[in-house]
Short mmCIF file of C-alpha atoms and ligand atoms in Angstrom, two decimals:
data_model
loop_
_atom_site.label_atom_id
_atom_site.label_comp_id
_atom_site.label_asym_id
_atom_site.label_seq_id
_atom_site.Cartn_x
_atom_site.Cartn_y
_atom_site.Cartn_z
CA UNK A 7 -6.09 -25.71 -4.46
CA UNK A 8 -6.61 -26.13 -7.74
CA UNK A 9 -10.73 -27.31 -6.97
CA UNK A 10 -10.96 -23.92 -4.93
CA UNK A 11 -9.99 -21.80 -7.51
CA UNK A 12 -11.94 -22.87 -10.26
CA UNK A 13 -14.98 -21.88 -7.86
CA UNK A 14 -13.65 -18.72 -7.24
CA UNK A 15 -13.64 -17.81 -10.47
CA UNK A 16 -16.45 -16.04 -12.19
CA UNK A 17 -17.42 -14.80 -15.92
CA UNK A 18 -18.10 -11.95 -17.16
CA UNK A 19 -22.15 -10.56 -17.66
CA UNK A 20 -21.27 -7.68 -18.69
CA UNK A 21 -18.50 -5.15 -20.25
CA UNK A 22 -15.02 -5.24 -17.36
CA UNK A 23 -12.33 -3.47 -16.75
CA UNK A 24 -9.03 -5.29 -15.82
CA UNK A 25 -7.00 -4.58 -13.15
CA UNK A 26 -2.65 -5.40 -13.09
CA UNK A 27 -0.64 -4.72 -10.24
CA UNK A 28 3.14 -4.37 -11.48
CA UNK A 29 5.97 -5.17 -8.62
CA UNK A 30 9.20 -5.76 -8.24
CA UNK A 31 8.62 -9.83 -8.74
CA UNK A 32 5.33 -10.49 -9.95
CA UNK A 33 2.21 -8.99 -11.93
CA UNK A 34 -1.26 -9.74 -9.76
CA UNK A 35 -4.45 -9.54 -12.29
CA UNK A 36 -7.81 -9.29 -11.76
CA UNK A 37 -10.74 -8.94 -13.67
CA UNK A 38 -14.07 -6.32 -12.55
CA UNK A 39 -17.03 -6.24 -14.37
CA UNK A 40 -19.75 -3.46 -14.75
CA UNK A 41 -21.23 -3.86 -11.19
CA UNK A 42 -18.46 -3.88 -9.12
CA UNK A 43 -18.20 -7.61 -8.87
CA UNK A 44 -14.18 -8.99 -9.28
CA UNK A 45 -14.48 -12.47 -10.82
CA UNK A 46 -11.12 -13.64 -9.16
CA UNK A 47 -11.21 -14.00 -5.45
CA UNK A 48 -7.46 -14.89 -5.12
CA UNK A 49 -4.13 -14.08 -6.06
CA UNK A 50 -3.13 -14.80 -9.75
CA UNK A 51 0.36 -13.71 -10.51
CA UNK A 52 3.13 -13.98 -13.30
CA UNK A 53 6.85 -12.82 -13.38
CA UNK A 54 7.17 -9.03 -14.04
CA UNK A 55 10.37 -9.18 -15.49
CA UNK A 56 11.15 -5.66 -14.29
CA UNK A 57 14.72 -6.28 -14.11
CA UNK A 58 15.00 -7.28 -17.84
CA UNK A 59 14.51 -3.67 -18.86
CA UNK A 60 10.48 -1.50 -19.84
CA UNK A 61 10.42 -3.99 -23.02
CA UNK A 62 10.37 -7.03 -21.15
CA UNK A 63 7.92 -5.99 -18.19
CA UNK A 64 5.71 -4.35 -20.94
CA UNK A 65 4.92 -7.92 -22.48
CA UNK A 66 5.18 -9.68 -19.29
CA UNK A 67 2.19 -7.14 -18.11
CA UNK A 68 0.50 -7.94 -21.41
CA UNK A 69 1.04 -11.59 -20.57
CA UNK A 70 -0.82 -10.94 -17.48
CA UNK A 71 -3.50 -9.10 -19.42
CA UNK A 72 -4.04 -12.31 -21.55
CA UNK A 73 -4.34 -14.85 -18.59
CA UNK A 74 -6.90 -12.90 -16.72
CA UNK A 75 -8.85 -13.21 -19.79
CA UNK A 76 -8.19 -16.57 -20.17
CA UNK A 77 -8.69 -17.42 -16.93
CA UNK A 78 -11.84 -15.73 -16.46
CA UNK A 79 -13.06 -16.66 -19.84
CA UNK A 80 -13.73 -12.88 -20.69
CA UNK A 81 -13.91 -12.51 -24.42
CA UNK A 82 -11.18 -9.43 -25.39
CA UNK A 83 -14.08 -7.32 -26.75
CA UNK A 84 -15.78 -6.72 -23.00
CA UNK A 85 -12.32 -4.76 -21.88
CA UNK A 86 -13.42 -1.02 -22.01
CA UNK A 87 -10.23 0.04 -19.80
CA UNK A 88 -6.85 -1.10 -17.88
CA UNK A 89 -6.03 -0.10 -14.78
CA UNK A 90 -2.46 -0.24 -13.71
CA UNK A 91 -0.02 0.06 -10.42
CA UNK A 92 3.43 0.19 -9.71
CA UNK A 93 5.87 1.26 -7.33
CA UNK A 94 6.05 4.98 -7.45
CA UNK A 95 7.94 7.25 -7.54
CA UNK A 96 6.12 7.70 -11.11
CA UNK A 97 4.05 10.90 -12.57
CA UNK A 98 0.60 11.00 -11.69
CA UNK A 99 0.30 9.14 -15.54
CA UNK A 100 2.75 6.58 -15.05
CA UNK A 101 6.12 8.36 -16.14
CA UNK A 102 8.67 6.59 -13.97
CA UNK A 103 10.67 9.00 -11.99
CA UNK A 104 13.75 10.17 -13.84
CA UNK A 105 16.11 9.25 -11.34
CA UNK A 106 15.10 5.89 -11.18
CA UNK A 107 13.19 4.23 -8.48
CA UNK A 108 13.76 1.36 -6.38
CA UNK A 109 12.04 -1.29 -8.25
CA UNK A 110 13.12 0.33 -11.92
CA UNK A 111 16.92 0.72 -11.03
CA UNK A 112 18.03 0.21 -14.57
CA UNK A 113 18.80 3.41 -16.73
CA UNK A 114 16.73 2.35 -19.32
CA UNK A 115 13.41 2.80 -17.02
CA UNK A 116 14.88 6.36 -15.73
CA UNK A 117 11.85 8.65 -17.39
CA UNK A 118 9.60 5.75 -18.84
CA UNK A 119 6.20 5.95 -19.60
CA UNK A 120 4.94 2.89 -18.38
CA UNK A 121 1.37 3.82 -18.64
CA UNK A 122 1.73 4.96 -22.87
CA UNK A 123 3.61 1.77 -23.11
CA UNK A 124 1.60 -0.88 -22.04
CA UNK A 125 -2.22 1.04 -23.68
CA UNK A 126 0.36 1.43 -26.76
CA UNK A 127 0.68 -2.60 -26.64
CA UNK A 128 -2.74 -3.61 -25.61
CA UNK A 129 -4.50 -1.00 -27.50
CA UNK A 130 -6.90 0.11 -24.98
CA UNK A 131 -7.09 2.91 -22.29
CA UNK A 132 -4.88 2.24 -19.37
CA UNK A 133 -5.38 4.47 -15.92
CA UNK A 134 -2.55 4.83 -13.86
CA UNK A 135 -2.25 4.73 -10.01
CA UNK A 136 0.98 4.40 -7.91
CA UNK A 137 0.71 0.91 -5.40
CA UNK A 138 -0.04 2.58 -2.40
CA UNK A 139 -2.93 5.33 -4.27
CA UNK A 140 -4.56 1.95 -5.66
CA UNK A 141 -4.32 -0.21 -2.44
CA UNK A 142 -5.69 3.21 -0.67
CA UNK A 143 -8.87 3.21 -3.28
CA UNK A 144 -9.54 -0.36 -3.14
CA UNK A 145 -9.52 0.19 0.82
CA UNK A 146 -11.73 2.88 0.74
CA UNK A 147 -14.26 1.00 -2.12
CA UNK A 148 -14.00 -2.10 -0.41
CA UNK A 149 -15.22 0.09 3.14
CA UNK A 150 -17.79 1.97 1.65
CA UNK A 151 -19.58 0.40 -1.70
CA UNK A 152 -21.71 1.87 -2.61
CA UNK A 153 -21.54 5.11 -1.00
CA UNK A 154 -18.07 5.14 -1.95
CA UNK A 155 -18.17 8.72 -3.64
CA UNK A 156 -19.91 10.16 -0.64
CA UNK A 157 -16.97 9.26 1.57
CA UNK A 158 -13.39 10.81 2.14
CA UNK A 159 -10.54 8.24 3.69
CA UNK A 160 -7.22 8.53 4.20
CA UNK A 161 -4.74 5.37 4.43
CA UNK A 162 -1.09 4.32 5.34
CA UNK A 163 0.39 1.08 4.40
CA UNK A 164 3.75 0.11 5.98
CA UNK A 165 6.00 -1.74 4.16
CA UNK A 166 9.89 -1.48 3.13
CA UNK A 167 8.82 2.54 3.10
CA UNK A 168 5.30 3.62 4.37
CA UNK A 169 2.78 4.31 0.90
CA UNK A 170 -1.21 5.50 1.02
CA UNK A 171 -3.35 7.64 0.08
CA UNK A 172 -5.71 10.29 -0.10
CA UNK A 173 -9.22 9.20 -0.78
CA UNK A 174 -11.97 12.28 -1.31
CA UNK A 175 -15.81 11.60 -2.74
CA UNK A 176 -14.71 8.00 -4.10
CA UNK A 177 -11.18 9.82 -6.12
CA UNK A 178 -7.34 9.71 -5.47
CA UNK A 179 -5.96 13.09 -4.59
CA UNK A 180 -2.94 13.47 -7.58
CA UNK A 181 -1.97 16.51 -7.15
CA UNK A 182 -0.94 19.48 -9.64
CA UNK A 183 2.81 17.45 -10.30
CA UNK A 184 1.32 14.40 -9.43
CA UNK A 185 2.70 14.15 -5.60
CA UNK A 186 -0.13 14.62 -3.29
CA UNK A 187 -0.61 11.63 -1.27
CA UNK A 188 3.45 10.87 -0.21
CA UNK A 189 2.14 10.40 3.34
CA UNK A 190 5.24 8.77 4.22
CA UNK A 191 7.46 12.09 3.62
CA UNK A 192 4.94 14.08 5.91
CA UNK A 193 7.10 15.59 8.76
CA UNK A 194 5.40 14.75 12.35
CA UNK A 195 6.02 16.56 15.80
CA UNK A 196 8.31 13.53 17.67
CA UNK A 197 7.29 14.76 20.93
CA UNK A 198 5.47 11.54 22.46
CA UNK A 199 6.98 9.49 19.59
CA UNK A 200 10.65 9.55 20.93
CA UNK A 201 12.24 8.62 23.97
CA UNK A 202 14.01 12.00 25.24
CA UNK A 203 17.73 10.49 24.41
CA UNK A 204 16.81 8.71 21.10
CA UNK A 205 18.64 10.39 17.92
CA UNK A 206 16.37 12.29 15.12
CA UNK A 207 15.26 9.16 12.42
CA UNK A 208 16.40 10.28 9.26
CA UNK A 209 14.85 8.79 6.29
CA UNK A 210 16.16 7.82 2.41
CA UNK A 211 14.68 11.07 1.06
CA UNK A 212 17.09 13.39 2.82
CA UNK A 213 13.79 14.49 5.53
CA UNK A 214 14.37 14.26 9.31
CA UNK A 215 11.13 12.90 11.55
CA UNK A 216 8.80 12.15 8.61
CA UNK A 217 6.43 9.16 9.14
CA UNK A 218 8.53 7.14 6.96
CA UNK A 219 11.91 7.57 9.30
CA UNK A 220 10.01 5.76 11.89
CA UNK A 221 7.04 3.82 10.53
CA UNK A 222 8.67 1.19 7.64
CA UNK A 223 10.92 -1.18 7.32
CA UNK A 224 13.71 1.01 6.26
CA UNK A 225 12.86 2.94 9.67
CA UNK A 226 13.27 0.28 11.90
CA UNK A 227 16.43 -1.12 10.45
CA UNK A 228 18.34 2.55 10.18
CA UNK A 229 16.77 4.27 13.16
CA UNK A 230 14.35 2.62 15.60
CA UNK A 231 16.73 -0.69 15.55
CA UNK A 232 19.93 0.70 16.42
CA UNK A 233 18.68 2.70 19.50
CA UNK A 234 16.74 0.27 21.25
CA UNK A 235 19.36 -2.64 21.05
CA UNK A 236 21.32 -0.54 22.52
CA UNK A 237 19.03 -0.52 25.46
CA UNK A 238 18.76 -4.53 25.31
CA UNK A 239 21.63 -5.59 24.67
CA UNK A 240 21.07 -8.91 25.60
CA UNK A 241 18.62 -9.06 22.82
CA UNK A 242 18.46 -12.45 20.45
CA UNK A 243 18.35 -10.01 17.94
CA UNK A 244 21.17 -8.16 18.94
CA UNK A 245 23.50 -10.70 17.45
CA UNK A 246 21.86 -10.61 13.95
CA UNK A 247 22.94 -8.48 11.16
CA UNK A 248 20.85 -5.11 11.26
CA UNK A 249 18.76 -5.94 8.18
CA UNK A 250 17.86 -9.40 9.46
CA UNK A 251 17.03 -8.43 12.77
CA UNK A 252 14.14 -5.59 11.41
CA UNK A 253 12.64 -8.05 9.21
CA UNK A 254 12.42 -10.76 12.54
CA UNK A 255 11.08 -7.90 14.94
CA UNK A 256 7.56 -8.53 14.07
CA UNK A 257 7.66 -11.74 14.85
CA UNK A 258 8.89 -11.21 18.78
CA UNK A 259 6.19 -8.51 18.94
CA UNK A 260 3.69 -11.31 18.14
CA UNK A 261 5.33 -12.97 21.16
CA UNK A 262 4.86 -9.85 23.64
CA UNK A 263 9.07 -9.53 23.56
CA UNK A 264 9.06 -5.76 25.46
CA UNK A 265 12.16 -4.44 22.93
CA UNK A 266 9.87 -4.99 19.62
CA UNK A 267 6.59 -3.92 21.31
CA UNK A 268 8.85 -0.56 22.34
CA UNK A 269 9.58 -0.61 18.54
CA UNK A 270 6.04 -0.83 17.05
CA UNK A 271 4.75 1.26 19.46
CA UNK A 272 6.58 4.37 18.50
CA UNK A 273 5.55 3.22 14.67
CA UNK A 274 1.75 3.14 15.74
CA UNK A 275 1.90 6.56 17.38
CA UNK A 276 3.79 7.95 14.59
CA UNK A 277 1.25 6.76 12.41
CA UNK A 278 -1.08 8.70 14.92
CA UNK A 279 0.24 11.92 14.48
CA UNK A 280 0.03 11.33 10.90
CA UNK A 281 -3.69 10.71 11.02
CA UNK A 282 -4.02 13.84 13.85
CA UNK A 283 -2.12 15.97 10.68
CA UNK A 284 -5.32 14.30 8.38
CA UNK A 285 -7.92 14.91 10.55
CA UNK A 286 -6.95 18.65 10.38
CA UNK A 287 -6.25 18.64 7.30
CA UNK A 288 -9.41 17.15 4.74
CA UNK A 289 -11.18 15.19 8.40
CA UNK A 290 -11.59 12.23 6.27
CA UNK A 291 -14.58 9.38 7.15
CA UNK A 292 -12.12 6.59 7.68
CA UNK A 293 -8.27 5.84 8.22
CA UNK A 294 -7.31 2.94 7.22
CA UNK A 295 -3.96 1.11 8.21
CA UNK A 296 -2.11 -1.67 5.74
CA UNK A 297 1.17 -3.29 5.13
CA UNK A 298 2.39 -6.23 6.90
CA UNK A 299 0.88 -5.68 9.94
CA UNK A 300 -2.56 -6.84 8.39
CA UNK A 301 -0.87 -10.12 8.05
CA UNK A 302 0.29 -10.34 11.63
CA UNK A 303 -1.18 -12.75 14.59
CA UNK A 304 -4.53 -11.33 15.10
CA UNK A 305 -3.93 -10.28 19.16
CA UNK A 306 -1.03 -8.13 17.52
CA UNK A 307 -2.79 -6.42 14.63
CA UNK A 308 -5.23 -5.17 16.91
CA UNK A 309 -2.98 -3.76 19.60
CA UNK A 310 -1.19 -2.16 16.74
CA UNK A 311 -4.33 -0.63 15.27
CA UNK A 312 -5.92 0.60 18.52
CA UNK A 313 -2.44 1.88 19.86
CA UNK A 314 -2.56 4.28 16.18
CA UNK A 315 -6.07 5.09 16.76
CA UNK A 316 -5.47 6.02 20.65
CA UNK A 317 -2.59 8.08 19.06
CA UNK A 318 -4.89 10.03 17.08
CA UNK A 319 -5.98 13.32 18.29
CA UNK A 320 -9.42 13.64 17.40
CA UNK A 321 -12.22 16.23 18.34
CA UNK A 322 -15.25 14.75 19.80
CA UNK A 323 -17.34 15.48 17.02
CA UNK A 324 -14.79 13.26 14.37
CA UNK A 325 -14.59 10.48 17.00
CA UNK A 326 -18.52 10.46 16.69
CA UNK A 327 -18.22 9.85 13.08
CA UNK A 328 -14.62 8.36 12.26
CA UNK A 329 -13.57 4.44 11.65
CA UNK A 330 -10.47 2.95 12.07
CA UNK A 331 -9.56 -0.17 9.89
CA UNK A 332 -7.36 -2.51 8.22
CA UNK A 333 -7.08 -2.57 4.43
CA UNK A 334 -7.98 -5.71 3.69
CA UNK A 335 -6.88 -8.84 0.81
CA UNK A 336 -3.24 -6.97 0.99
CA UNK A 337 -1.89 -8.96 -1.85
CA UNK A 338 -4.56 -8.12 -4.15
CA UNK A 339 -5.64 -4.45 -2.75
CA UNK A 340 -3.24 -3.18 -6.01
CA UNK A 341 -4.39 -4.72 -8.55
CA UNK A 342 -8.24 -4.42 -7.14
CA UNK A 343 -7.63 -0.88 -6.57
CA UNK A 344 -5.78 -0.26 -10.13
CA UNK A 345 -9.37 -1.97 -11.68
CA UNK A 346 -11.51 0.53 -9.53
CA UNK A 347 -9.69 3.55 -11.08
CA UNK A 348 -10.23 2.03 -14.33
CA UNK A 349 -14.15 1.26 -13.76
CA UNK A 350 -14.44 4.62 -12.38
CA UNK A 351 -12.70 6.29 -15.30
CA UNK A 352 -15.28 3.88 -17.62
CA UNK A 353 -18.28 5.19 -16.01
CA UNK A 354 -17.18 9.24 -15.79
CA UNK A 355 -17.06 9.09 -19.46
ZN1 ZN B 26 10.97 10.74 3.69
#
């Protein structure tokens, strides 16, 4: 409501940074200032215009850029930085993959510098994250404030694919190319995940049994789907075309149906052995679990959550010390996160 929001929106007492989150629809802006505050508590989006080419996305972001200021009534001359998200694959500075990418299908985005392009345009520093690196950070700053940079954290968010991130003392792991973090192409150890006759899950990036294969959209529709209506066949779902059918299933496992709870079950423990893989691997303070789920009928979300953390194989000393969570505000955590990397690239100088 249109009352609501102009109480939810703050100015600025200091200098900000602003924060855009680029998808495959819409820009989501937000504005942070100095000490961590974000002067818009809700969504505030515009078209991206990603499928009109780079030129057309890079003034629809700058559009965005413009009606955050507006909005917020932030004079220009208070923006020290930009922070900026999209759908990877990119570089670890914004150089969209050069075979394309889901979102940036058209040839003309194949190798784009997204990143030069839009501090080019707006003439200030822009820091680049990928969406699921800036909805990991925002998770992680959001969970620990002010002790942020004292804390590790490592986060999966499951969506069409399954995105994250690698949090260590308050920073993004990149990586030397710029790859670190792909927690969805991690390979996991099936046994426990699987039933003993279901088939391999394969996923779009050529890997058998990563944690994208089973925990994602894309999982459930080419892998998990398939196999267990063909144990219920008399599922409602069974008469739906495939796609349609994954995209419903969350909605019967809100309802207790057994098939979809069979479904999200192997997702959570998959996600478990993903976490058990972290916990060796950097034994981070917090994992933190996003994506759709967060959305779901509370009952559900919390089944989901404890059934990843009971699938996580911890040593008694981390399960004296570890949290498990949900990444909250999903719809803003990318643009909030893209502004944290940009306040935290302000104050590092
Ligand atoms: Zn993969």
């Amino acid at each position: 409501m249109a009352v609501d929001q102009a109480e939810s929106v703050r100015t600025p007492s200091s200098w900000v940074v602003v924060g855009l989150d680029n998808g495959g629809t819409s820009n989501n802006a937000t504005v942070l200032d100095a000490t961590g505050q974000f002067l818009v508590d809700h969504l505030v989006e515009n078209p991206s215009r990603v499928l009109d080419g780079p030129e057309s996305a890079v003034e629809a972001l700058a559009g965005a850029f413009t009606g955050i200021l507006e909005l917020t009534r932030t004079p220009r001359s208070l923006v020290r930085a930009v922070g900026l998200d999209t759908p990877g694959p990119a570089s670890a500075n914004g150089v969209i993959s050069s075979k394309g990418a889901t979102n940036f299908n058209h040839v003309s985005w194949h190798g784009f510098d997204i990143r030069g392009a839009l501090e080019a345009r707006l003439g200030l520093p822009v820091v680049y994250n990928n969406d699921g690196n800036a909805a990991a950070l925002y998770a992680h700053h959001q969970h620990f404030g002010a002790a942020a940079a004292a804390n590790s954290s490592v986060s999966a968010i499951v969506g069409t694919g399954l995105g994250g991130g690698v949090v260590e003392a308050g920073a993004v792991i990149r990586g030397a190319a710029g790859m670190a973090g792909e927690l969805g192409h991690v390979q996991i150890p099936l046994h426990g995940v699987l039933e003993n006759d279901q088939p391999v899950p394969r996923c779009n990036c050529g890997f058998e049994g990563d944690v994208e294969s089973v925990a994602s959209l894309t999982g459930i529709k080419n892998n998990l789907l398939p196999y267990w209506l063909a144990r219920f066949p008399e599922h409602p779902l069974a008469v739906e075309p495939i796609g349609a059918a994954a995209k419903a299933l969350r909605g019967y496992a809100e309802k207790d149906d057994p098939m979809a709870l069979a479904v999200f079950a192997q997702q959570a423990k998959a996600i478990g052995k993903l976490f058990t893989i972290a916990a060796n691997f950097t034994d981070p303070a917090a994992y933190f679990l996003g994506g759709g789920v967060v959305e779901a009928a509370p009952h559900f979300r919390q089944w989901f959550l404890n059934t990843v953390r009971e699938s996580t194989d911890l040593r008694d000393e981390q399960k004296a010390v570890a949290t498990f969570a949900l990444v909250p505000d999903r719809d803003m955590a990318g643009s909030r996160g893209a502004a944290v990397a940009a306040l935290n690239t302000v104050i590092a100088g």
